[in-house]
């Protein structure tokens, strides 16, 4: 896919919204390109849209999203000052993990977003995001440090929902993302 002629994030997101590169497109209500300022100091990357995201076309608006909002607030950040997206932009059926082929098909969009946003820090929330960008998994070992210059691995908000004991570390990772570096 050649995205080199697409120069602004609005055009890129329009392209994502009409994308048919993988089978997830046939099951979606709306694609979820992501939202936030461009350029952005902080970019947050999750896994894939869920039910409420599919219905609204907005990232992290379900239960995990509300937890993310609270964690951002506790870290001294406002949702409106970070760019939020996911590795794949369409909801997988029954919220299953995205397949390798779906992640690969969607990857040029994520790369183009990273290029346009030019963030100082890319927060990789969960193993799917860590694997997609760093080729590594294992949150417990990777989290909380800046890797490859600007990547910070942390928990996926849904994991924090399942285990509230992770909230303090999640907030401290988001604080680290807000700098100073
Ligand atoms: N989980 C994600 O990874 N992304 C969303 O947009 C919502 C839930």
Coordinates of C-alpha atoms and ligand atoms in Angstrom, one line a residue:
X1 CA 0.0 0.0 0.0
X2 CA 1.4 3.4 -1.0
X3 CA 0.5 6.0 1.6
X4 CA 3.4 8.4 0.6
X5 CA 1.0 10.8 -1.2
X6 CA -1.2 11.2 1.9
X7 CA 0.1 14.3 3.7
X8 CA -2.3 15.0 6.5
X9 CA -3.9 13.0 9.2
X10 CA -7.5 13.8 8.1
X11 CA -6.9 12.3 4.7
X12 CA -5.1 9.3 6.3
X13 CA -8.1 8.7 8.6
X14 CA -10.5 9.0 5.7
X15 CA -8.5 6.3 3.9
X16 CA -8.6 4.1 7.0
X17 CA -12.4 4.5 7.3
X18 CA -12.9 3.1 3.8
X19 CA -10.2 0.4 4.0
X20 CA -11.0 -3.1 2.8
X21 CA -7.5 -4.6 3.1
X22 CA -8.5 -7.3 5.5
X23 CA -11.6 -9.3 6.5
X24 CA -12.2 -7.2 9.6
X25 CA -13.7 -4.5 7.3
X26 CA -16.7 -6.7 6.5
X27 CA -17.7 -7.0 10.1
X28 CA -17.2 -3.4 11.2
X29 CA -19.8 -0.7 11.9
X30 CA -17.2 2.0 11.9
X31 CA -13.4 1.9 11.6
X32 CA -11.6 3.6 14.5
X33 CA -8.6 5.5 13.2
X34 CA -7.8 7.2 16.5
X35 CA -8.1 10.7 17.8
X36 CA -6.0 13.5 19.4
X37 CA -3.8 16.4 18.5
X38 CA -1.4 16.2 15.5
X39 CA 1.5 16.6 16.0
X40 CA 1.3 15.0 19.5
X41 CA 3.8 14.8 22.3
X42 CA 2.4 11.5 23.5
X43 CA 0.9 8.7 21.4
X44 CA -1.0 5.8 23.0
X45 CA -1.4 2.5 21.1
X46 CA -3.8 -0.2 22.2
X47 CA -4.8 -3.5 20.6
X48 CA -8.1 -3.2 18.7
X49 CA -11.5 -1.5 18.9
X50 CA -14.2 -3.2 21.0
X51 CA -17.9 -3.0 20.7
X52 CA -18.5 0.6 21.8
X53 CA -15.5 1.8 19.7
X54 CA -17.0 0.0 16.7
X55 CA -20.3 1.7 17.2
X56 CA -19.0 5.2 17.7
X57 CA -15.8 5.2 15.6
X58 CA -13.9 6.6 18.6
X59 CA -11.0 4.9 20.5
X60 CA -11.2 3.7 24.1
X61 CA -14.8 4.8 24.9
X62 CA -15.9 1.6 26.7
X63 CA -15.1 0.4 30.2
X64 CA -11.3 0.2 29.4
X65 CA -11.5 3.7 28.0
X66 CA -13.1 5.1 31.2
X67 CA -10.3 3.5 33.2
X68 CA -7.7 5.0 30.8
X69 CA -9.3 8.4 31.3
X70 CA -9.0 8.1 35.0
X71 CA -5.4 6.9 34.8
X72 CA -4.5 9.8 32.5
X73 CA -6.1 12.2 34.9
X74 CA -4.2 10.7 37.9
X75 CA -1.0 11.0 35.8
X76 CA -1.7 14.7 35.3
X77 CA -2.6 14.3 31.7
X78 CA -5.8 15.2 29.8
X79 CA -7.2 12.9 27.2
X80 CA -7.4 15.8 24.8
X81 CA -3.6 16.3 24.9
X82 CA -2.6 12.7 23.8
X83 CA -3.2 10.9 20.6
X84 CA -5.0 7.5 21.1
X85 CA -5.2 4.7 18.6
X86 CA -4.8 0.9 18.3
X87 CA -2.8 -1.6 16.3
X88 CA -5.8 -2.5 14.2
X89 CA -8.5 -0.1 13.4
X90 CA -11.5 -2.4 13.0
X91 CA -13.1 -4.6 15.7
X92 CA -12.2 -8.3 15.5
X93 CA -15.3 -10.6 15.9
X94 CA -16.2 -11.2 19.5
X95 CA -13.2 -9.1 20.6
X96 CA -10.7 -11.9 19.7
X97 CA -7.1 -11.0 19.4
X98 CA -6.2 -9.6 16.0
X99 CA -4.5 -12.1 13.6
X100 CA -1.0 -11.6 12.4
X101 CA -2.3 -11.0 8.9
X102 CA -4.7 -8.3 10.1
X103 CA -2.0 -6.6 12.1
X104 CA 0.3 -6.7 9.0
X105 CA -2.4 -5.3 6.8
X106 CA -3.1 -2.4 9.2
X107 CA 0.6 -1.7 10.0
X108 CA 1.2 0.9 7.3
X109 CA -1.6 3.1 8.8
X110 CA 0.1 2.9 12.2
X111 CA 3.4 3.7 10.7
X112 CA 2.0 6.7 8.8
X113 CA 0.3 8.0 12.0
X114 CA 3.6 7.7 13.9
X115 CA 5.3 9.6 11.1
X116 CA 2.7 12.4 11.0
X117 CA 2.3 12.7 14.8
X118 CA 6.1 12.6 15.4
X119 CA 5.5 11.9 19.1
X120 CA 8.2 12.2 21.8
X121 CA 6.9 9.1 23.5
X122 CA 4.9 6.2 22.1
X123 CA 3.1 4.3 24.9
X124 CA 2.6 0.7 23.9
X125 CA -0.3 -0.6 25.9
X126 CA -0.2 -4.4 26.1
X127 CA 1.6 -7.2 24.3
X128 CA -0.1 -6.7 20.9
X129 CA 1.2 -3.1 20.7
X130 CA 4.6 -4.1 22.1
X131 CA 4.9 -6.9 19.5
X132 CA 3.7 -4.7 16.6
X133 CA 6.2 -1.9 17.3
X134 CA 9.1 -3.5 19.1
X135 CA 8.8 -7.1 18.1
X136 CA 8.9 -8.0 21.8
X137 CA 6.4 -9.2 24.4
X138 CA 6.4 -9.6 28.2
X139 CA 4.9 -6.5 29.9
X140 CA 6.2 -7.3 33.4
X141 CA 9.8 -7.2 32.1
X142 CA 9.5 -4.4 29.6
X143 CA 7.2 -1.9 31.3
X144 CA 8.2 1.4 32.7
X145 CA 11.4 2.1 30.8
X146 CA 12.0 4.1 27.6
X147 CA 13.0 1.6 24.9
X148 CA 14.3 2.3 21.4
X149 CA 14.6 6.0 22.2
X150 CA 10.9 6.8 22.6
X151 CA 8.8 3.7 23.3
X152 CA 7.4 3.0 26.7
X153 CA 5.6 -0.3 27.3
X154 CA 2.8 -0.5 29.8
X155 CA -0.3 -2.5 30.6
X156 CA -3.4 -2.5 28.4
X157 CA -6.2 -0.7 30.3
X158 CA -8.3 -3.9 30.0
X159 CA -5.7 -5.8 32.0
X160 CA -5.8 -3.1 34.7
X161 CA -9.6 -3.5 34.7
X162 CA -9.2 -7.2 35.4
X163 CA -6.5 -6.6 38.0
X164 CA -6.9 -3.2 39.9
X165 CA -3.5 -3.9 41.6
X166 CA -1.9 -2.8 38.3
X167 CA -3.4 0.7 38.4
X168 CA -0.5 2.3 40.4
X169 CA 2.1 1.0 37.9
X170 CA -0.1 2.0 35.0
X171 CA -0.4 5.6 36.3
X172 CA 3.3 5.8 37.0
X173 CA 4.1 4.6 33.5
X174 CA 1.8 7.3 32.1
X175 CA 3.5 9.9 34.3
X176 CA 6.8 8.8 32.9
X177 CA 5.4 9.3 29.4
X178 CA 4.5 12.9 30.3
X179 CA 8.2 13.7 30.9
X180 CA 10.6 15.1 31.7
X181 CA 12.7 12.4 29.9
Ligands
LIG1 N1 -9.1 -1.6 23.4 C1 -8.2 -1.2 22.5 O1 -7.1 -1.7 22.4 N2 -8.5 -0.1 21.7 C2 -9.7 0.5 21.8 O2 -9.9 1.5 21.0 C3 -10.6 0.1 22.7 C4 -10.3 -1.0 23.5

